[in-house]
Short mmCIF file of N, CA, C and O in Angstrom, two decimals:
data_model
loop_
_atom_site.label_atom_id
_atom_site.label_comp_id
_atom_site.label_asym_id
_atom_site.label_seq_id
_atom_site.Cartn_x
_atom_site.Cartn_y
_atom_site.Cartn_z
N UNK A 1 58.26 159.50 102.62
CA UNK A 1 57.14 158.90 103.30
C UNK A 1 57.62 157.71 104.14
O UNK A 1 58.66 157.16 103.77
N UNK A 2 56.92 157.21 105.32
CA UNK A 2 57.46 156.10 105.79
C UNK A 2 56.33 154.96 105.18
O UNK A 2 55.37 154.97 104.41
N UNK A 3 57.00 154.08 105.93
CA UNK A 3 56.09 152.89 105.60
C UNK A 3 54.70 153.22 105.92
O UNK A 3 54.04 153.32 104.89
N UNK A 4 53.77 153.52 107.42
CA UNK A 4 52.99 153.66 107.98
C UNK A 4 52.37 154.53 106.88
O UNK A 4 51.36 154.28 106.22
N UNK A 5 52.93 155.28 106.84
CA UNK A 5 52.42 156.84 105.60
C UNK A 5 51.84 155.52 104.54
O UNK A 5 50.65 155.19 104.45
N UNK A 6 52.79 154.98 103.92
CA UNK A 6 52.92 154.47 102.44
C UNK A 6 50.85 153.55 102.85
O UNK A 6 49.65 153.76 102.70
N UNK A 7 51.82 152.54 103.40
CA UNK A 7 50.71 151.52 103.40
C UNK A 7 48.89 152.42 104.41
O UNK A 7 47.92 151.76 104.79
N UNK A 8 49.05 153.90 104.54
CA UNK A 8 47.88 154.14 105.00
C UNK A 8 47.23 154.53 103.89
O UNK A 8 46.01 154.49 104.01
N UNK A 9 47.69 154.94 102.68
CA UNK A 9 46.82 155.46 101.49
C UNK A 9 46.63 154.17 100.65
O UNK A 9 46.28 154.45 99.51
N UNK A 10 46.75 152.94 100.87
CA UNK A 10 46.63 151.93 100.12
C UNK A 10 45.39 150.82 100.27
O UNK A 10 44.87 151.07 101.36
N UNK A 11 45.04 150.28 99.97
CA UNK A 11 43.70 149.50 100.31
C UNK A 11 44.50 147.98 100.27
O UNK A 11 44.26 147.17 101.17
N UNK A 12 45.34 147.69 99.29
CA UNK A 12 46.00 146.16 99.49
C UNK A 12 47.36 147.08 98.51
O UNK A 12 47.26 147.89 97.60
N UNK A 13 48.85 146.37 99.38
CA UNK A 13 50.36 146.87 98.83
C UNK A 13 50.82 145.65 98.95
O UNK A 13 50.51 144.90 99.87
N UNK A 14 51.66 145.36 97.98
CA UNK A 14 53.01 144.57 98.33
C UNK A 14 54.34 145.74 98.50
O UNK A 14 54.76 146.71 97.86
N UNK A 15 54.68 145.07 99.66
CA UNK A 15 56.08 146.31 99.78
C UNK A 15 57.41 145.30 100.19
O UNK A 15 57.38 144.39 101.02
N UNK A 16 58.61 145.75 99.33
CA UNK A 16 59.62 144.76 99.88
C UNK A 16 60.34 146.26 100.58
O UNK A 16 60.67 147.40 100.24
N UNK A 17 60.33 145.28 101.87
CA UNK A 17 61.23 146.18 103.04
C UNK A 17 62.77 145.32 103.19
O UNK A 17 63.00 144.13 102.99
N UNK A 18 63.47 146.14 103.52
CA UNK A 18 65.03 145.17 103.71
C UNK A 18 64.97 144.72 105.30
O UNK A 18 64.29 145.41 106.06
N UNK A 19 65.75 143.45 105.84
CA UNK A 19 66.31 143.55 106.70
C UNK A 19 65.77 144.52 108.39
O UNK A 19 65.05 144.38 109.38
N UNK A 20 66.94 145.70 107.63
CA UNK A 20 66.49 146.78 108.74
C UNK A 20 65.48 147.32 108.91
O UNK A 20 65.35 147.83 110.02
N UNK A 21 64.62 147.42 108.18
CA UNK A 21 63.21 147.81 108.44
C UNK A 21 62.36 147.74 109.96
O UNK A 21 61.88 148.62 110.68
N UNK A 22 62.45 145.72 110.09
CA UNK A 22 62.35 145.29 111.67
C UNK A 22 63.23 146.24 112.81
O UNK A 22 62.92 146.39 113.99
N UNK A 23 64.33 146.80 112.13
CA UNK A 23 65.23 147.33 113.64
C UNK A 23 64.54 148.48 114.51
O UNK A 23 64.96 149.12 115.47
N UNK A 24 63.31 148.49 113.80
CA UNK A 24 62.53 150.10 114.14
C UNK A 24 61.71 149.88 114.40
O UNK A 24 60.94 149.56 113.49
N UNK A 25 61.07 149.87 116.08
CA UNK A 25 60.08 149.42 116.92
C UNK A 25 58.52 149.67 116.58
O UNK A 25 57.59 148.97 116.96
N UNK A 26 58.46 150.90 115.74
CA UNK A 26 57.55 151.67 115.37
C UNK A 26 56.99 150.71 114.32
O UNK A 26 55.83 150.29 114.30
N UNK A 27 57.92 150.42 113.47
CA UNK A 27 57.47 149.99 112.16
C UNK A 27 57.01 148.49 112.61
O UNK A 27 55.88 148.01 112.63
N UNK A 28 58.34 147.87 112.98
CA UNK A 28 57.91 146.39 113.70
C UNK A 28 56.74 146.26 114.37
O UNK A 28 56.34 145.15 114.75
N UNK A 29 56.29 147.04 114.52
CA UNK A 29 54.71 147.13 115.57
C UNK A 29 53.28 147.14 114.71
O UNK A 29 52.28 146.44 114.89
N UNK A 30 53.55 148.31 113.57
CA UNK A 30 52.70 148.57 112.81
C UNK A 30 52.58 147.60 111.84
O UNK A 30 51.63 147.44 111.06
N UNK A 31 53.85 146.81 111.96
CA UNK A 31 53.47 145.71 110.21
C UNK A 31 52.68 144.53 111.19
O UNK A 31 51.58 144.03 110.96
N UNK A 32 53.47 144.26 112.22
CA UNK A 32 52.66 142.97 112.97
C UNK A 32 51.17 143.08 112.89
O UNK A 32 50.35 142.24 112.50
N UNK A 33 50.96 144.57 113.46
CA UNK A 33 49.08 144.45 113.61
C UNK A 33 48.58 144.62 112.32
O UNK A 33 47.37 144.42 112.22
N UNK A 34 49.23 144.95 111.25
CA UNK A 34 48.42 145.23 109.39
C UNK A 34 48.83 144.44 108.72
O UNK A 34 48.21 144.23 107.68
N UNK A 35 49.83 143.79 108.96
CA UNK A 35 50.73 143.33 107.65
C UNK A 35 50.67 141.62 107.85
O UNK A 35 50.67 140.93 108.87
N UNK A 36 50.61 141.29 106.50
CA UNK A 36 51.43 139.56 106.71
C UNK A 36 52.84 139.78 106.28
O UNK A 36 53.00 140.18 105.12
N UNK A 37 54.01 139.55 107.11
CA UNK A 37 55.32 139.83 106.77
C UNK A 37 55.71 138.42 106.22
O UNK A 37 55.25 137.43 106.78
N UNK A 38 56.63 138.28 105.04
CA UNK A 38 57.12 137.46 104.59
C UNK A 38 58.69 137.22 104.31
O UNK A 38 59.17 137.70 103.28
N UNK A 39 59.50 136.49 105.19
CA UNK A 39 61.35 136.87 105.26
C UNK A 39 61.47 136.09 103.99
O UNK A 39 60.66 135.18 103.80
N UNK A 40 62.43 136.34 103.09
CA UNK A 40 63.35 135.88 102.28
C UNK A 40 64.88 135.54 103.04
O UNK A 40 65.59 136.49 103.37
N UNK A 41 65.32 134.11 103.29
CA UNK A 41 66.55 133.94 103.93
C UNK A 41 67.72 133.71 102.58
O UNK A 41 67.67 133.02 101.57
N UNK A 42 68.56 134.46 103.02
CA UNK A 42 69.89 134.30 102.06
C UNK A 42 71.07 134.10 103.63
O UNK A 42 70.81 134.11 104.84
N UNK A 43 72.26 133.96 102.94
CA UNK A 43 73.28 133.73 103.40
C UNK A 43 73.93 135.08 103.84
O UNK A 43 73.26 136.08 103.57
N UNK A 44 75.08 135.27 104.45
CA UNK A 44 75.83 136.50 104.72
C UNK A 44 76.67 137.22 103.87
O UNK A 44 76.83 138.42 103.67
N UNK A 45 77.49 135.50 103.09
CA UNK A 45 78.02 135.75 101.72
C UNK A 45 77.36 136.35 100.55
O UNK A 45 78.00 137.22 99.96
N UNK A 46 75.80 135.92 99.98
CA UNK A 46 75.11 136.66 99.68
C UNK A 46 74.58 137.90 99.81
O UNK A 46 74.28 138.73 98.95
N UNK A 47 74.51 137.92 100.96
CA UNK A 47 74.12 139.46 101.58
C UNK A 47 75.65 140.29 101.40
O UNK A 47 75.62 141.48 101.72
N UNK A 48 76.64 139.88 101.02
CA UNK A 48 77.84 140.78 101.34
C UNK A 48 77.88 141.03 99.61
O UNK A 48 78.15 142.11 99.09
N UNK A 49 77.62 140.10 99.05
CA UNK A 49 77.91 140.17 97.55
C UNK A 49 76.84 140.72 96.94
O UNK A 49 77.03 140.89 95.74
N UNK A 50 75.33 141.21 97.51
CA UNK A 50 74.79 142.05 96.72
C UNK A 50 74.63 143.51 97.28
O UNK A 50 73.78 144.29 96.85
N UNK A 51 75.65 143.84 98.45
CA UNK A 51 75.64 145.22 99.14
C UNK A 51 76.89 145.57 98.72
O UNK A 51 77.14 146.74 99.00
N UNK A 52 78.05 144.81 97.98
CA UNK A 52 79.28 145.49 97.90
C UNK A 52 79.57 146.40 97.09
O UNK A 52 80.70 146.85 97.22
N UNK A 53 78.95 146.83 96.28
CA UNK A 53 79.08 148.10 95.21
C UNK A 53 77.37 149.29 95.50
O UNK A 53 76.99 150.07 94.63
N UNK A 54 76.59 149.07 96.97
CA UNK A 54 75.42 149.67 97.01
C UNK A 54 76.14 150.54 98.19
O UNK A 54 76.92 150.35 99.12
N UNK A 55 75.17 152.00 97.36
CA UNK A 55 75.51 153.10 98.32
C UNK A 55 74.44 154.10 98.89
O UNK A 55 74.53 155.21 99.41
N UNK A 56 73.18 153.09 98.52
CA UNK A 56 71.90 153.41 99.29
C UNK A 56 71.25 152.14 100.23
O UNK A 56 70.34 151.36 99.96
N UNK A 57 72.28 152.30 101.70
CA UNK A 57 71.69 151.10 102.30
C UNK A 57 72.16 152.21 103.55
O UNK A 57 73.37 152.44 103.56
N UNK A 58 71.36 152.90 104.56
CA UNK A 58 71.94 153.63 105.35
C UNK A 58 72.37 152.88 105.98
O UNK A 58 73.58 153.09 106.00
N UNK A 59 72.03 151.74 106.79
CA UNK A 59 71.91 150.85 107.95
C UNK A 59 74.26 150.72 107.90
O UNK A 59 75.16 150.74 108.75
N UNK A 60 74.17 150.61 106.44
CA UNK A 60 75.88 150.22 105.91
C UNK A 60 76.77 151.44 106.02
O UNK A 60 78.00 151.49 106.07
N UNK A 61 76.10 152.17 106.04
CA UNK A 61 76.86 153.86 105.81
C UNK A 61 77.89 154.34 107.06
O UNK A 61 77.57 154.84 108.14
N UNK A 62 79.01 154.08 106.62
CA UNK A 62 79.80 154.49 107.86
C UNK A 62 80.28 154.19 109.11
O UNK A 62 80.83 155.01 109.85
N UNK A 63 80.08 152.92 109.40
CA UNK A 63 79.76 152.21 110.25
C UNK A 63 80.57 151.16 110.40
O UNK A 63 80.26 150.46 111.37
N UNK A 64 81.48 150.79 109.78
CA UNK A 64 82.64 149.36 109.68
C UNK A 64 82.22 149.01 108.70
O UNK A 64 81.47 149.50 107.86
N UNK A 65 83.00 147.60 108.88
CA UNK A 65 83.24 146.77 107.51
C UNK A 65 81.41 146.09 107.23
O UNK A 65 80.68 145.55 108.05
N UNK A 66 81.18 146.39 105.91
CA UNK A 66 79.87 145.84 105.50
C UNK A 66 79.55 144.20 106.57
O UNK A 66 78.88 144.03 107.59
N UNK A 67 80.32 143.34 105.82
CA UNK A 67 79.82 142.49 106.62
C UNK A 67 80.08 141.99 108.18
O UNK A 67 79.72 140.82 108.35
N UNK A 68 80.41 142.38 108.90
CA UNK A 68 79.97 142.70 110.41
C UNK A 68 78.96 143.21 110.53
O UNK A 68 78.26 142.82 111.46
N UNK A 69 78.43 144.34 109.61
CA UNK A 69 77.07 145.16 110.36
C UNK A 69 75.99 143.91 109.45
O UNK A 69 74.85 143.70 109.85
N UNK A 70 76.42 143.36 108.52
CA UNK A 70 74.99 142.69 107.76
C UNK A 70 75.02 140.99 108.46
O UNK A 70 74.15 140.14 108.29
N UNK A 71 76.55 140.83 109.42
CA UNK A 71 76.06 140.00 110.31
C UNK A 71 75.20 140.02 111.92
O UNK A 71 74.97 139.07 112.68
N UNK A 72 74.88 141.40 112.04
CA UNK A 72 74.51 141.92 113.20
C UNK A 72 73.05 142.01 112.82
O UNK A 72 72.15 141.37 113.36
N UNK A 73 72.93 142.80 111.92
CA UNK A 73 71.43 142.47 111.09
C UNK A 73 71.09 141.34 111.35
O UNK A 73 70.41 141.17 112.36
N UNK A 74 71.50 140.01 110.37
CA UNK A 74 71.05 139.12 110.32
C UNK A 74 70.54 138.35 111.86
O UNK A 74 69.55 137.68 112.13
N UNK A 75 71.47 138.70 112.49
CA UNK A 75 71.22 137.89 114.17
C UNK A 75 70.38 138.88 114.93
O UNK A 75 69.94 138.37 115.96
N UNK A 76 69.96 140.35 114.71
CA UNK A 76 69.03 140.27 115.51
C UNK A 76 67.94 140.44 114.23
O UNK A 76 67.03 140.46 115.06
N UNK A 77 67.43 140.54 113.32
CA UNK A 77 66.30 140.19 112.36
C UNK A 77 65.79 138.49 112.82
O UNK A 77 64.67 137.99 112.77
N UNK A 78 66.88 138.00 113.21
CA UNK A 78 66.08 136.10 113.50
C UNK A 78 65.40 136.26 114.37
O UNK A 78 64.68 135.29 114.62
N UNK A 79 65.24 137.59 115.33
CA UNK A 79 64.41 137.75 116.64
C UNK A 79 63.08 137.58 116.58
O UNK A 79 62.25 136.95 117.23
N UNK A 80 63.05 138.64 115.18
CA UNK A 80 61.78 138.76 114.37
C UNK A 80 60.69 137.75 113.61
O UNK A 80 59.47 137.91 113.59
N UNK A 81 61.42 136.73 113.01
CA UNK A 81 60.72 135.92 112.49
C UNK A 81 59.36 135.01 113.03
O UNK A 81 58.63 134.21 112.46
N UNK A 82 59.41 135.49 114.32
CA UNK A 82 57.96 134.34 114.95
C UNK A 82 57.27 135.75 114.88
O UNK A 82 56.57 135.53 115.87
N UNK A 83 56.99 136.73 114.59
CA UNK A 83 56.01 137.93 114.98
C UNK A 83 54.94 137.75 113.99
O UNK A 83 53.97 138.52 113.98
#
């Protein structure tokens, strides 16, 4: 199910989305007009130390070294934060 799916059968959800969630115009669109979004800020070091043994994060899958892509995340997710 996607998000849109999830949160249309719901009357009130809390949903923790990661990060990448925002990278997807669709979704970024749909939470702005329904949702109150709420960021949790951590560090990169953090972010590297709780993805280094996870092998359900597609955004990480194949792609280079973890933290390059979870510093690319992080800098364009700051785009997001005034929405």
């Amino acid at each position: 199910l996607t998000i849109k799916e999830i949160c249309q059968h719901k009357k009130s959800l809390i949903c923790a989305l990661g990060g990448g969630a925002f990278a997807n115009k669709e979704t970024r669109e749909f939470l702005k007009e329904k949702a109150i979004s709420i960021w949790l800020d951590v560090s990169l070091e953090i972010l590297v130390s709780r993805t280094e043994n996870a092998n359900h994060r597609p955004l990480l899958e194949n792609k280079g070294p973890k933290k390059e892509i979870l510093e690319d995340i992080l800098n364009k997710g700051s785009r997001f934060l005034s929405l």
